Coordinates of C-alpha atoms and ligand atoms in Angstrom, one line a residue:
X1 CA -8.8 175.6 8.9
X2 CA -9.9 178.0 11.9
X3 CA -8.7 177.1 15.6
X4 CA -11.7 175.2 16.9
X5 CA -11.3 174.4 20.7
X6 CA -12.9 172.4 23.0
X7 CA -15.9 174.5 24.2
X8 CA -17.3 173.8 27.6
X9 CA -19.4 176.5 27.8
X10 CA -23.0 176.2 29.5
X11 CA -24.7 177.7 26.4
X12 CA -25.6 179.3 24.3
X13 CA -23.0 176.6 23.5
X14 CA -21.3 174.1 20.5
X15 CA -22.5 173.7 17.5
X16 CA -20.9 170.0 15.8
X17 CA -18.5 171.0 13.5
X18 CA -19.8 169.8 10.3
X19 CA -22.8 171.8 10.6
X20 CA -21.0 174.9 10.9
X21 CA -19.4 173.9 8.0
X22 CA -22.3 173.1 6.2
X23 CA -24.1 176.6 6.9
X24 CA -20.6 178.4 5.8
X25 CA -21.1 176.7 2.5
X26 CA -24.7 177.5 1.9
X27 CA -24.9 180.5 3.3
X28 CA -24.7 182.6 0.5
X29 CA -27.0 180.4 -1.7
X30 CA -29.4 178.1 -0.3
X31 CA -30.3 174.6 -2.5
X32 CA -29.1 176.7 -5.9
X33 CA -31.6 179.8 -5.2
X34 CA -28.8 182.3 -4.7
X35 CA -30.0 183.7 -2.0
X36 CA -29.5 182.4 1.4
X37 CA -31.7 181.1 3.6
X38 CA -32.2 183.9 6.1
X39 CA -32.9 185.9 2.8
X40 CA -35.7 184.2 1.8
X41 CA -39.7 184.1 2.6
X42 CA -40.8 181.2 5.6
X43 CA -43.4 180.5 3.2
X44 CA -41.1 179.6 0.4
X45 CA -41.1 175.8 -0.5
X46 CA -37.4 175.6 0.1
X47 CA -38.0 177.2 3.5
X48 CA -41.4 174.9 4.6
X49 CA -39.2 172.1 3.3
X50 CA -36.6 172.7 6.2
X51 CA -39.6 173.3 8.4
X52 CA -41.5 170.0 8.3
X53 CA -38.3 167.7 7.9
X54 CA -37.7 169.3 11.6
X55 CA -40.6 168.6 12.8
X56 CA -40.7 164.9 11.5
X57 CA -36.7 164.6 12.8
X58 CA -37.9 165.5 16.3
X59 CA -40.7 162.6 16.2
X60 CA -38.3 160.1 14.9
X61 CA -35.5 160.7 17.2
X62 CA -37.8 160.8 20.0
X63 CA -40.0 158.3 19.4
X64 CA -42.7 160.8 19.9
X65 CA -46.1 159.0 20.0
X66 CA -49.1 160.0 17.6
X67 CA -50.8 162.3 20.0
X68 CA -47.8 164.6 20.8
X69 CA -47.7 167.9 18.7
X70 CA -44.3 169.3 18.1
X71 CA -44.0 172.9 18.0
X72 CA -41.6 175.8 17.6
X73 CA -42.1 178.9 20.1
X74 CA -40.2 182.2 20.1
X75 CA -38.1 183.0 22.8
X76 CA -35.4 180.5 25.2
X77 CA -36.4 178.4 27.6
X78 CA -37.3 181.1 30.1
X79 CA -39.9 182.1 27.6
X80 CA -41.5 178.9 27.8
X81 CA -41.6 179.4 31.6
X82 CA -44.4 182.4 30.9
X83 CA -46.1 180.2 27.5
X84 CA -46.6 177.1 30.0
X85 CA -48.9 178.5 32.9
X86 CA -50.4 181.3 30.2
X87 CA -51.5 177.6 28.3
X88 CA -51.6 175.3 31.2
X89 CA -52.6 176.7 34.3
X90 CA -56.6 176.8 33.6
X91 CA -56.7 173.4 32.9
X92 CA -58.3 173.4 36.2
X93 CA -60.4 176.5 37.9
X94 CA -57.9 176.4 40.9
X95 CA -55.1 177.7 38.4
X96 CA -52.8 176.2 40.8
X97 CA -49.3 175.3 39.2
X98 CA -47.1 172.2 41.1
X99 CA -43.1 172.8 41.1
X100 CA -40.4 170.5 42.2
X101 CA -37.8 173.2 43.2
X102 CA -34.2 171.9 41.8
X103 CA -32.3 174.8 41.2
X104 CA -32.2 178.4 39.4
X105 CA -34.5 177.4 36.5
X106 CA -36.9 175.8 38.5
X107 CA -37.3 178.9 41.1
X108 CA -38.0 181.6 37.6
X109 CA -40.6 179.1 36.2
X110 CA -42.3 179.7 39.7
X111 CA -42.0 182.8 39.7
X112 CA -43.8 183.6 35.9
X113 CA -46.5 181.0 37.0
X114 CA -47.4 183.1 40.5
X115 CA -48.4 186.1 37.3
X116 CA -51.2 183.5 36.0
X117 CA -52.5 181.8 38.7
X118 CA -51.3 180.1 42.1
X119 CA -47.0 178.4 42.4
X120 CA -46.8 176.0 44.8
X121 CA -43.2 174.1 45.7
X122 CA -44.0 170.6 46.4
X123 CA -40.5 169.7 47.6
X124 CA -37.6 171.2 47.0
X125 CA -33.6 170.5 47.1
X126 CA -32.5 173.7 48.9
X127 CA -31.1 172.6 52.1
X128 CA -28.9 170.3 50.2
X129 CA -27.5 173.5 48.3
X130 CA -29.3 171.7 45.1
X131 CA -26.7 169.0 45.2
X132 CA -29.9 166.5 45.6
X133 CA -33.3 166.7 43.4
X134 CA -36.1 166.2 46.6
X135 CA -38.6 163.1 45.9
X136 CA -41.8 163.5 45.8
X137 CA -44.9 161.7 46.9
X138 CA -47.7 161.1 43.9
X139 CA -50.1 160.6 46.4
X140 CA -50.0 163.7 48.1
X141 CA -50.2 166.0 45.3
X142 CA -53.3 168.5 45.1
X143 CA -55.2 166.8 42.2
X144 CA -56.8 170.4 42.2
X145 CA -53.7 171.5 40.7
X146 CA -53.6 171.8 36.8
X147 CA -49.6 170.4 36.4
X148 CA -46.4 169.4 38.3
X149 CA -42.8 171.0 36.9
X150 CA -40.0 169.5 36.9
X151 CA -36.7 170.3 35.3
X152 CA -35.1 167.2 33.8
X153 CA -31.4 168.5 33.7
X154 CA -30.3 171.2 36.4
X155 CA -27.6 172.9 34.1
X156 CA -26.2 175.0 37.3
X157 CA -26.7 172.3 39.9
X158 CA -25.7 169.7 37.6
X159 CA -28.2 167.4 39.0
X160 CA -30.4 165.1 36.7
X161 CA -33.7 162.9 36.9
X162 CA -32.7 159.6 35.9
X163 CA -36.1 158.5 36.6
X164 CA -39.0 160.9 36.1
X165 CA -41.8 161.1 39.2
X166 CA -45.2 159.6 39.0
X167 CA -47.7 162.4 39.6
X168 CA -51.1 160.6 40.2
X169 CA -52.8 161.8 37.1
X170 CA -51.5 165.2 36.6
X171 CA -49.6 166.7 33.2
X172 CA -46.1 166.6 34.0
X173 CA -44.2 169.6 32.2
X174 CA -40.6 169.2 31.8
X175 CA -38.2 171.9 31.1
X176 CA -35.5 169.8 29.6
X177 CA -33.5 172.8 27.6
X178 CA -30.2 171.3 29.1
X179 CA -31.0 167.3 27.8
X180 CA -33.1 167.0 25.3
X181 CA -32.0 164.6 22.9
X182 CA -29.3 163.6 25.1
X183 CA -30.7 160.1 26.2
X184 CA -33.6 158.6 25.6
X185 CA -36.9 159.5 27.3
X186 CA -40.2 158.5 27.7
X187 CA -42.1 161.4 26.1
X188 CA -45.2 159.8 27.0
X189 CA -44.7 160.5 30.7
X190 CA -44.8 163.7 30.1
X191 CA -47.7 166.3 29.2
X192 CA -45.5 169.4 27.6
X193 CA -41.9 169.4 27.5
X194 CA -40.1 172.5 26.3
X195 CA -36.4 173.1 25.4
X196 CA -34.7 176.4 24.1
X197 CA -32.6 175.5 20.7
X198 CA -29.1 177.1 21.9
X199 CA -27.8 173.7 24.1
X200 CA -28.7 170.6 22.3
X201 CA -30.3 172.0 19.4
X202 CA -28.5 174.7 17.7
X203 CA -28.5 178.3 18.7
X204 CA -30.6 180.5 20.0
X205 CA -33.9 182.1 19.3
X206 CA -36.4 179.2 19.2
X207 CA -37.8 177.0 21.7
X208 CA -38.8 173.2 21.0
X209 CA -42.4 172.2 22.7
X210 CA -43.9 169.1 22.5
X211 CA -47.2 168.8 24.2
X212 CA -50.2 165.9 24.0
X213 CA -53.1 167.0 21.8
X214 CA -55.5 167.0 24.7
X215 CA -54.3 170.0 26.0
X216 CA -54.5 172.3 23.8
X217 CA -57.2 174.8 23.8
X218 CA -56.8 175.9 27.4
X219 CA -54.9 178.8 26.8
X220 CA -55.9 182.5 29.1
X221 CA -57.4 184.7 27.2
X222 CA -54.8 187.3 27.5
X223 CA -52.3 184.5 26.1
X224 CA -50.6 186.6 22.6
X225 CA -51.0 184.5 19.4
X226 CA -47.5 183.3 19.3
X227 CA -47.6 182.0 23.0
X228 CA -50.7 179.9 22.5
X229 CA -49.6 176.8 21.6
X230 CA -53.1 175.8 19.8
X231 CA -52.5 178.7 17.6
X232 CA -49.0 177.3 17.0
X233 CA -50.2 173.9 16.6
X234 CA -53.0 175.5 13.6
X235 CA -50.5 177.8 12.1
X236 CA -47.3 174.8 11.9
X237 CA -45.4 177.1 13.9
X238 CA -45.7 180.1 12.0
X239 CA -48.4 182.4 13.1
X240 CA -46.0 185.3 11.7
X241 CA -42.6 185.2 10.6
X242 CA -40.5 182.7 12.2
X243 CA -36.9 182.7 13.1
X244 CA -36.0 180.9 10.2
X245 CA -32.0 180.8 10.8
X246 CA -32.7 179.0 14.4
X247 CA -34.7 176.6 12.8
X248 CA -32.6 176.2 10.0
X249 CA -29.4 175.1 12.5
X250 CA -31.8 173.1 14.3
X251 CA -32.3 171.0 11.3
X252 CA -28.6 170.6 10.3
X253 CA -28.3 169.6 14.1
X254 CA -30.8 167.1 14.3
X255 CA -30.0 165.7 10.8
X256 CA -26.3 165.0 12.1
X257 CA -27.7 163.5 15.5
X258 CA -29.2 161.1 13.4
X259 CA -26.5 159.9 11.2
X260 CA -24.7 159.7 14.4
X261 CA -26.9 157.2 15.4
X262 CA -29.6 159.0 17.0
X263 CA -30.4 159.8 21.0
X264 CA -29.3 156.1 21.8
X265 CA -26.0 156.4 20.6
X266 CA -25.4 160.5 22.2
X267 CA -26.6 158.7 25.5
X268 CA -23.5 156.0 25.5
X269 CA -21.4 159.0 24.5
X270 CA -22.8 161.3 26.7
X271 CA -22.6 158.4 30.0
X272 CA -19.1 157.9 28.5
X273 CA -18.1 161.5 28.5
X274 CA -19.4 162.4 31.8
X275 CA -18.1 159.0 33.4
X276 CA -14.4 159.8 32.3
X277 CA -14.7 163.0 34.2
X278 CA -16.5 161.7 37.2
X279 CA -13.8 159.3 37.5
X280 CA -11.0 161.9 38.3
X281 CA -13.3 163.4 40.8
X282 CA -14.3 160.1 42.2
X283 CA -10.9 159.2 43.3
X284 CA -9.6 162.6 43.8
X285 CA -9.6 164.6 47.3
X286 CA -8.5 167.4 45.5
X287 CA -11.5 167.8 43.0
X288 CA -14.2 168.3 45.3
X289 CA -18.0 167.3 43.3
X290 CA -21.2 169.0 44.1
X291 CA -23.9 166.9 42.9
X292 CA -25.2 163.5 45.2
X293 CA -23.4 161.0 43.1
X294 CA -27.0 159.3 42.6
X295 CA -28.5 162.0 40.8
X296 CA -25.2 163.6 38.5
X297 CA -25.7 164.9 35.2
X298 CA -24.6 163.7 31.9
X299 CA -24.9 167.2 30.6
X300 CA -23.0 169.1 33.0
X301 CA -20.3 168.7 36.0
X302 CA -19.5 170.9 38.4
X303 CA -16.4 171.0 40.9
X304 CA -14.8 173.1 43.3
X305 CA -10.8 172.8 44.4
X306 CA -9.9 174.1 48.2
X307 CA -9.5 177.7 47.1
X308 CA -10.4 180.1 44.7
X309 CA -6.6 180.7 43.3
X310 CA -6.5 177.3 42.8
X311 CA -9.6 177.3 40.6
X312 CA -9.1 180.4 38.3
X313 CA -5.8 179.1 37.5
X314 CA -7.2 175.7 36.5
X315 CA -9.5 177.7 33.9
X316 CA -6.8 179.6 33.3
X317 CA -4.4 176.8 32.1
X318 CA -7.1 174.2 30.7
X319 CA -8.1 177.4 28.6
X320 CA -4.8 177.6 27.6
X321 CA -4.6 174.0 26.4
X322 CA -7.5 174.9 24.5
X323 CA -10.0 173.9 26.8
X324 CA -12.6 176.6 26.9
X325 CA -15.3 178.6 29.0
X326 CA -15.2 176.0 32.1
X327 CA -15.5 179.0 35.0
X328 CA -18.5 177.6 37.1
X329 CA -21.4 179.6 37.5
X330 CA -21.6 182.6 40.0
X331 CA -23.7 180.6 42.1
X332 CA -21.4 177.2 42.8
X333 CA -18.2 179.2 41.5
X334 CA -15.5 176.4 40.6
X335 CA -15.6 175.0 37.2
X336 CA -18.8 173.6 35.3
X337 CA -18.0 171.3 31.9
X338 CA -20.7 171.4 29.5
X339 CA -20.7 168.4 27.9
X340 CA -23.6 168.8 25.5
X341 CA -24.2 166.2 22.4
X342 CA -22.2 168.3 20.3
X343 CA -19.1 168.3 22.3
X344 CA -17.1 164.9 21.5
X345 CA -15.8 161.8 23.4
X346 CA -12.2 163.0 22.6
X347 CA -12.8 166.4 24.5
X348 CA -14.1 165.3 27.8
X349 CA -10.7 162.9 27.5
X350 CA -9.0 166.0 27.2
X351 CA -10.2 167.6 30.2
X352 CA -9.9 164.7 32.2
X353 CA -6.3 164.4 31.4
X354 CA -6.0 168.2 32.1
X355 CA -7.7 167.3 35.6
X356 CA -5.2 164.7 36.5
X357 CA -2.2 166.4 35.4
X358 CA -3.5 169.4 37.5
X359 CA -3.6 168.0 40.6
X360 CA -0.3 166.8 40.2
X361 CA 1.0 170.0 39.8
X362 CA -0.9 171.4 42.4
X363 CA -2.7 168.6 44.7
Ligands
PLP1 C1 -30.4 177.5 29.7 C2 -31.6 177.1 30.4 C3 -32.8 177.9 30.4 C4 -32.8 179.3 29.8 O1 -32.7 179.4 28.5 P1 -32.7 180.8 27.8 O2 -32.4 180.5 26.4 O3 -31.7 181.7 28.5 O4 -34.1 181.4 28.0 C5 -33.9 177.4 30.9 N1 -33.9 176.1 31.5 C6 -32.8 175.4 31.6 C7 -32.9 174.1 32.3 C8 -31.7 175.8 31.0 O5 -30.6 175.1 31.1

């Protein structure tokens, strides 16, 4: 069999192994057509088949109530950043846009809003370097505006909402691109969430949105007909051709979350994963963690050691033991673990064995 190693990367990012298997088998001839299923038309039965068993997997595994649309956009999550004020933002005449500031992501969704209307930061977690996601105050929000932002997982920060803000009456939009279907959530918190396909859901090219029906229909005029999320809700996601490979890994995906038990069981391993790890750090002087302890992120951890020798050779070694891609991003430097659904229990062991043995060495 091929060398698989344990990939931390931050995305695009694993795929579970079985999956890739399963596309390696069928790729050349998809349910006895003998063609594959990038080869055929979206509007094939075979294809629409894949289609609709999607969207029904991502209202069972969420538990999405009746009035939430599920949809599949074009682009990454960044795209989505430009398809949520272009639908959203004239929900009310003020066009103003709400943003809790936690990080990278959050600071480009601003910025694409500010194109369509007014951004306004609420609070935001600068001075704390991002370590901490800033509360906010329901009360005091602008009921003028037409939504709040949040981002539910802060893949570079490695900070997480455990417990999503009240906003007084206003859609809350959540990017979650970095945790959906990593634990359960309360969709019905939320007005739109969006989340690119290449962490949790398979690889890249589509984006997941699931929005409540009332607000579609509010779309600028300007919006093009495959960011207007009514037109994607008339057309089942297919206004034009879709990217019917993404969607076709996002269906192998969410077809093994669920024999794995579903989002309930990912969270345990996902807590458990992310626990073993924070352990090390926890009683460690040597590993030095960025995130408030309060507020860290199933999905990603980041650390830094006391110099930067001392933490290229870490990635250098782990990588060696086959423990891949965990350089931290430019912005924290260090090491980040992506510990996404599809990376197992067993591998987040791994590192944290790696860790200890490290600081032996070195500490
Ligand atoms: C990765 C990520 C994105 C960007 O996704 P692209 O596919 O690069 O557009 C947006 N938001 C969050 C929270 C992310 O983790």
């Amino acid at each position: 069999m091929a060398k698989r190693v344990f990939n931390f990367t931050a995305g695009p990012s694993t795929i579970p192994l079985p999956v890739m298997q399963r596309i390696q088998e069928e790729l050349l001839d998809f349910k006895g057509i003998g063609a594959s299923v990038i080869e055929i038309s979206h509007r094939t039965p075979e294809f629409e088949a894949v289609l609709f068993e999607t969207i029904d997997l991502v209202k069972e595994l969420l538990s999405l109530p009746p009035n939430y649309k599920v949809l599949f956009a074009a682009g990454g999550g960044v795209m989505q950043m430009a398809l949520v004020p272009m639908n959203l933002i004239a929900l009310k005449p003020a066009r103003k846009a709400l943003f809790v500031d936690s990080g990278i992501f959050s600071g480009r969704a601003v910025q694409e809003a500010a194109k369509f209307g007014t951004s306004i930061v609420v609070a935001s977690g600068k001075d704390s370097g991002f370590g901490t996601i800033p509360e906010i105050d329901a009360a005091s929000l602008d009921p003028e505006a037409s939504y709040l932002h949040i981002v539910t997982n802060n893949t570079v920060h490695a900070t997480q909402w455990h417990e999503f803000p009240k906003t007084n009456g206003l859609p809350l939009v959540g990017d979650s691109t970095s945790d959906i279907m990593s634990r359960k959530m309360d969709v019905s918190q939320f007005g739109l969430i969006f989340a690119g396909f290449q962490k949790n859901l398979g690889t890249v090219g589509l984006s997941l949105v699931i929005v409540r029906d009332d607000l579609l229909g509010h779309a600028v005029k300007e919006t093009p007909k495959w960011m207007d999320i009514k037109v994607l809700s008339e057309t089942d996601s297919m206004p034009s051709t879709t990217n019917t490979f993404a969607l076709y890994v996002c269906n192998l995906v969410l077809h093994w979350l669920k024999e794995q038990g579903g989002v309930e069981t990912m969270e345990a391993q996902n807590r458990k994963k992310s626990q073993c790890i924070y352990d090390v750090i926890d009683k460690s002087d040597f590993y030095i963690g960025h995130a408030n302890p309060a507020q860290r992120s199933m999905m990603n951890v980041t650390f830094n050691l006391a110099t930067p020798e001392l933490e290229q050779k870490f990635v250098s070694e782990a990588e060696a033991q086959g423990l891949y891609a965990l350089k931290g991003h430019r912005e924290l430097a260090g090491v980040r673990a992506s510990l996404y659904n599809a990376m197992p229990v067993e591998g987040a062991q791994a590192l944290a064995t790696f860790m200890e043995e490290y600081e032996r060495r070195n500490g």
